[in-house]
Amino acid sequence: MVYLLFILIFAASWWVQHSLTSKFEKYSRIPINGNMTGSDVASMMLSQHGIADVAVTHVGGQLTDHYNPATHTVNLSDNVFGTNSVAAAAVAAHECGHVIQHQVGYSMLKVRTALVPPVSFASKWVQWVLLAGVLLVEVFPAVLWVGIGLFALTTLFSVVTLPVEVDASRRAIAWLEHSGITTGDTTAYAKDALKAAAYTYVVAAFGSLATLLYYVLMALGRRD
């Protein structure tokens, strides 16, 4: 059953990634009102929320957009920063949604931020501890449980990330519609684009949970 679950998650991951790519290509060809680029949208959203200490910058790559609270920057990718499209507006507004979460002290963002140091440590060592645990399970079974504990931290981070991303998208769509940047069909397209992006986090969380279950069952099986 666990192996079947992995196959289903792999298939879902492929489908979600394919859907995300095709939808962003589609919505990247649909312009928004006012000929605004993703950079313009981000700057306007930050300004209207009274945020003056966060810069909008350009970063290379595709779908590499992110908000970095350490450097106070919203980093927009090649297809977003200078492009006038529904997809660019949706992504830019979503990243600014994270800035607003930070500003208002959104609870789940606080939880995710608090998890960053231990998860960074866990991510660095988890694969090696799990490998040692599998190899030494007959002699030192506790090592595998330590690895499971480290992996559980990364799984928790994936799960906590889901509401943070969904809330950022909700804030983005509400602002895009309220500001008149998207209306009618373009608002629906923006929602669809961000929903497709959210599914990648859902699949990642389920994949992490399935892997955690696999190692737990392995440890329990060895114990018996």
CSV table of C-alpha atoms in Angstrom, one decimal:
chain,number,residue,atom,x,y,z
A,1,MET,CA,0.0,0.0,0.0
A,2,VAL,CA,2.8,2.4,0.8
A,3,TYR,CA,4.5,1.7,-2.6
A,4,LEU,CA,1.1,2.3,-4.3
A,5,LEU,CA,0.8,5.6,-2.5
A,6,PHE,CA,4.3,6.6,-3.7
A,7,ILE,CA,3.2,5.8,-7.3
A,8,LEU,CA,0.0,7.8,-7.0
A,9,ILE,CA,1.9,10.8,-5.5
A,10,PHE,CA,4.5,10.6,-8.3
A,11,ALA,CA,1.8,10.6,-10.9
A,12,ALA,CA,0.0,13.5,-9.1
A,13,SER,CA,3.3,15.4,-8.9
A,14,TRP,CA,3.9,15.0,-12.6
A,15,TRP,CA,0.3,16.1,-13.4
A,16,VAL,CA,0.4,19.1,-11.1
A,17,GLN,CA,3.8,20.3,-12.6
A,18,HIS,CA,2.5,19.9,-16.1
A,19,SER,CA,-0.7,21.7,-15.3
A,20,LEU,CA,1.2,24.5,-13.6
A,21,THR,CA,3.5,25.0,-16.5
A,22,SER,CA,0.8,25.0,-19.1
A,23,LYS,CA,-1.5,27.4,-17.2
A,24,PHE,CA,1.3,29.9,-16.6
A,25,GLU,CA,2.2,29.7,-20.3
A,26,LYS,CA,-1.5,30.4,-21.1
A,27,TYR,CA,-2.0,33.2,-18.6
A,28,SER,CA,1.4,34.8,-19.5
A,29,ARG,CA,-0.1,35.6,-22.9
A,30,ILE,CA,-3.2,37.4,-21.4
A,31,PRO,CA,-2.5,41.1,-20.6
A,32,ILE,CA,-4.0,43.0,-17.6
A,33,ASN,CA,-5.4,46.5,-17.4
A,34,GLY,CA,-3.1,49.5,-17.5
A,35,ASN,CA,-0.2,47.7,-19.2
A,36,MET,CA,1.3,47.0,-15.7
A,37,THR,CA,4.3,44.7,-15.4
A,38,GLY,CA,4.8,42.3,-12.4
A,39,SER,CA,7.2,44.8,-11.0
A,40,ASP,CA,4.6,47.6,-11.2
A,41,VAL,CA,2.0,45.4,-9.6
A,42,ALA,CA,4.3,44.5,-6.7
A,43,SER,CA,5.4,48.1,-6.1
A,44,MET,CA,1.8,49.3,-6.2
A,45,MET,CA,0.6,46.7,-3.8
A,46,LEU,CA,3.3,47.4,-1.3
A,47,SER,CA,2.7,51.1,-1.5
A,48,GLN,CA,-1.0,50.8,-0.9
A,49,HIS,CA,-0.3,48.8,2.2
A,50,GLY,CA,2.1,51.4,3.5
A,51,ILE,CA,5.2,49.2,3.1
A,52,ALA,CA,8.2,51.3,2.1
A,53,ASP,CA,11.1,49.2,3.4
A,54,VAL,CA,10.8,46.3,0.9
A,55,ALA,CA,12.4,46.6,-2.5
A,56,VAL,CA,11.1,44.8,-5.7
A,57,THR,CA,14.1,43.2,-7.4
A,58,HIS,CA,14.7,40.9,-10.4
A,59,VAL,CA,16.0,37.4,-10.1
A,60,GLY,CA,16.9,35.0,-12.9
A,61,GLY,CA,15.1,31.8,-13.8
A,62,GLN,CA,11.5,30.7,-14.2
A,63,LEU,CA,9.1,30.4,-11.2
A,64,THR,CA,11.9,31.4,-8.9
A,65,ASP,CA,9.8,34.2,-7.4
A,66,HIS,CA,10.1,34.6,-3.6
A,67,TYR,CA,10.0,37.1,-0.7
A,68,ASN,CA,13.1,37.3,1.4
A,69,PRO,CA,12.4,38.8,4.8
A,70,ALA,CA,16.1,38.8,5.7
A,71,THR,CA,17.0,41.2,2.8
A,72,HIS,CA,13.5,42.9,2.7
A,73,THR,CA,13.1,42.1,-1.0
A,74,VAL,CA,10.4,40.7,-3.3
A,75,ASN,CA,12.4,38.9,-5.9
A,76,LEU,CA,10.6,38.4,-9.3
A,77,SER,CA,11.7,36.1,-12.0
A,78,ASP,CA,12.3,36.8,-15.7
A,79,ASN,CA,8.7,36.0,-16.8
A,80,VAL,CA,7.2,38.1,-14.0
A,81,PHE,CA,9.3,41.2,-13.4
A,82,GLY,CA,9.0,43.0,-16.7
A,83,THR,CA,5.9,41.2,-18.2
A,84,ASN,CA,2.4,42.5,-18.5
A,85,SER,CA,0.2,39.5,-18.0
A,86,VAL,CA,-2.3,37.9,-15.7
A,87,ALA,CA,0.3,35.3,-14.6
A,88,ALA,CA,2.9,38.0,-13.8
A,89,ALA,CA,0.3,40.0,-11.8
A,90,ALA,CA,-0.8,37.0,-9.8
A,91,VAL,CA,2.7,35.9,-8.9
A,92,ALA,CA,3.8,39.4,-8.0
A,93,ALA,CA,0.8,40.0,-5.8
A,94,HIS,CA,1.2,36.5,-4.2
A,95,GLU,CA,4.8,37.3,-3.1
A,96,CYS,CA,3.6,40.7,-1.8
A,97,GLY,CA,1.0,38.7,0.1
A,98,HIS,CA,3.9,37.2,2.1
A,99,VAL,CA,5.2,40.7,2.8
A,100,ILE,CA,1.8,41.6,4.3
A,101,GLN,CA,1.7,38.4,6.3
A,102,HIS,CA,5.0,39.4,7.8
A,103,GLN,CA,3.8,43.0,8.5
A,104,VAL,CA,0.5,41.9,10.3
A,105,GLY,CA,2.2,39.0,12.1
A,106,TYR,CA,0.2,36.2,10.5
A,107,SER,CA,0.3,33.3,12.9
A,108,MET,CA,1.1,30.5,10.6
A,109,LEU,CA,4.0,32.5,9.1
A,110,LYS,CA,5.3,32.9,12.6
A,111,VAL,CA,5.2,29.2,13.1
A,112,ARG,CA,7.0,28.5,9.8
A,113,THR,CA,9.6,31.1,10.6
A,114,ALA,CA,10.2,29.6,14.0
A,115,LEU,CA,10.7,26.2,12.3
A,116,VAL,CA,13.4,27.5,9.8
A,117,PRO,CA,16.5,27.0,12.1
A,118,PRO,CA,15.7,23.4,13.2
A,119,VAL,CA,14.5,22.4,9.7
A,120,SER,CA,17.7,23.8,8.2
A,121,PHE,CA,19.7,21.6,10.6
A,122,ALA,CA,17.4,18.6,9.9
A,123,SER,CA,17.6,19.0,6.2
A,124,LYS,CA,21.4,19.0,6.3
A,125,TRP,CA,21.7,15.8,8.2
A,126,VAL,CA,18.5,13.8,7.7
A,127,GLN,CA,19.6,11.8,4.6
A,128,TRP,CA,22.8,10.7,6.3
A,129,VAL,CA,21.1,9.8,9.6
A,130,LEU,CA,18.4,7.8,7.8
A,131,LEU,CA,21.0,6.0,5.7
A,132,ALA,CA,22.9,5.1,8.8
A,133,GLY,CA,19.7,4.1,10.5
A,134,VAL,CA,18.7,1.7,7.7
A,135,LEU,CA,22.2,0.1,7.5
A,136,LEU,CA,22.5,-0.2,11.3
A,137,VAL,CA,18.9,-0.9,12.2
A,138,GLU,CA,19.6,-4.4,13.5
A,139,VAL,CA,22.4,-3.2,15.8
A,140,PHE,CA,21.4,0.4,16.7
A,141,PRO,CA,17.6,0.8,15.9
A,142,ALA,CA,17.6,4.1,17.8
A,143,VAL,CA,19.6,5.7,14.9
A,144,LEU,CA,16.7,5.2,12.5
A,145,TRP,CA,14.3,6.8,15.0
A,146,VAL,CA,16.6,9.8,15.2
A,147,GLY,CA,16.4,10.0,11.4
A,148,ILE,CA,12.7,9.7,11.5
A,149,GLY,CA,12.5,12.6,14.0
A,150,LEU,CA,14.6,14.8,11.8
A,151,PHE,CA,12.5,13.9,8.7
A,152,ALA,CA,9.3,14.6,10.8
A,153,LEU,CA,10.6,18.2,11.2
A,154,THR,CA,10.9,18.7,7.5
A,155,THR,CA,7.4,17.1,7.0
A,156,LEU,CA,5.9,19.5,9.6
A,157,PHE,CA,7.5,22.4,7.7
A,158,SER,CA,5.8,21.2,4.4
A,159,VAL,CA,2.4,21.0,6.1
A,160,VAL,CA,2.7,24.4,7.8
A,161,THR,CA,3.7,25.9,4.5
A,162,LEU,CA,0.3,25.0,3.0
A,163,PRO,CA,-1.9,27.5,4.9
A,164,VAL,CA,0.8,30.2,4.5
A,165,GLU,CA,0.8,29.9,0.7
A,166,VAL,CA,-3.0,29.7,0.5
A,167,ASP,CA,-3.4,32.8,2.6
A,168,ALA,CA,-0.9,34.7,0.5
A,169,SER,CA,-2.9,33.8,-2.6
A,170,ARG,CA,-6.1,34.9,-0.9
A,171,ARG,CA,-4.6,38.3,-0.1
A,172,ALA,CA,-3.3,38.6,-3.6
A,173,ILE,CA,-6.6,37.9,-5.4
A,174,ALA,CA,-8.5,40.2,-3.0
A,175,TRP,CA,-6.2,43.1,-3.7
A,176,LEU,CA,-6.0,42.5,-7.4
A,177,GLU,CA,-9.8,42.6,-7.7
A,178,HIS,CA,-10.2,45.5,-5.3
A,179,SER,CA,-7.6,47.6,-7.1
A,180,GLY,CA,-9.2,46.9,-10.4
A,181,ILE,CA,-6.0,45.4,-11.9
A,182,THR,CA,-7.9,42.2,-12.6
A,183,THR,CA,-11.7,42.1,-13.3
A,184,GLY,CA,-14.1,39.4,-14.3
A,185,ASP,CA,-12.3,36.8,-16.4
A,186,THR,CA,-8.8,38.0,-15.6
A,187,THR,CA,-9.5,37.6,-11.9
A,188,ALA,CA,-10.7,34.1,-12.5
A,189,TYR,CA,-7.5,33.4,-14.5
A,190,ALA,CA,-5.4,34.8,-11.7
A,191,LYS,CA,-7.2,32.5,-9.2
A,192,ASP,CA,-6.6,29.5,-11.4
A,193,ALA,CA,-2.9,30.2,-11.8
A,194,LEU,CA,-2.4,30.6,-8.1
A,195,LYS,CA,-4.5,27.5,-7.4
A,196,ALA,CA,-2.3,25.5,-9.7
A,197,ALA,CA,0.8,26.7,-7.9
A,198,ALA,CA,-0.8,25.8,-4.5
A,199,TYR,CA,-1.3,22.2,-5.6
A,200,THR,CA,2.5,21.8,-5.9
A,201,TYR,CA,2.7,22.4,-2.1
A,202,VAL,CA,-0.1,20.0,-1.5
A,203,VAL,CA,1.6,17.2,-3.4
A,204,ALA,CA,4.9,18.0,-1.7
A,205,ALA,CA,3.3,17.7,1.7
A,206,PHE,CA,1.6,14.4,0.9
A,207,GLY,CA,4.9,13.1,-0.5
A,208,SER,CA,6.7,14.0,2.6
A,209,LEU,CA,4.0,12.4,4.8
A,210,ALA,CA,4.1,9.2,2.7
A,211,THR,CA,7.9,9.0,3.0
A,212,LEU,CA,7.7,9.6,6.8
A,213,LEU,CA,5.1,6.7,7.0
A,214,TYR,CA,7.4,4.5,5.0
A,215,TYR,CA,10.3,5.0,7.5
A,216,VAL,CA,8.0,4.6,10.5
A,217,LEU,CA,6.7,1.3,9.2
A,218,MET,CA,10.2,0.2,8.5
A,219,ALA,CA,11.3,1.0,12.0
A,220,LEU,CA,8.2,-0.8,13.5
A,221,GLY,CA,8.7,-3.8,11.3
A,222,ARG,CA,12.4,-4.2,12.3
A,223,ARG,CA,11.4,-3.9,15.9
A,224,ASP,CA,8.9,-6.7,15.6
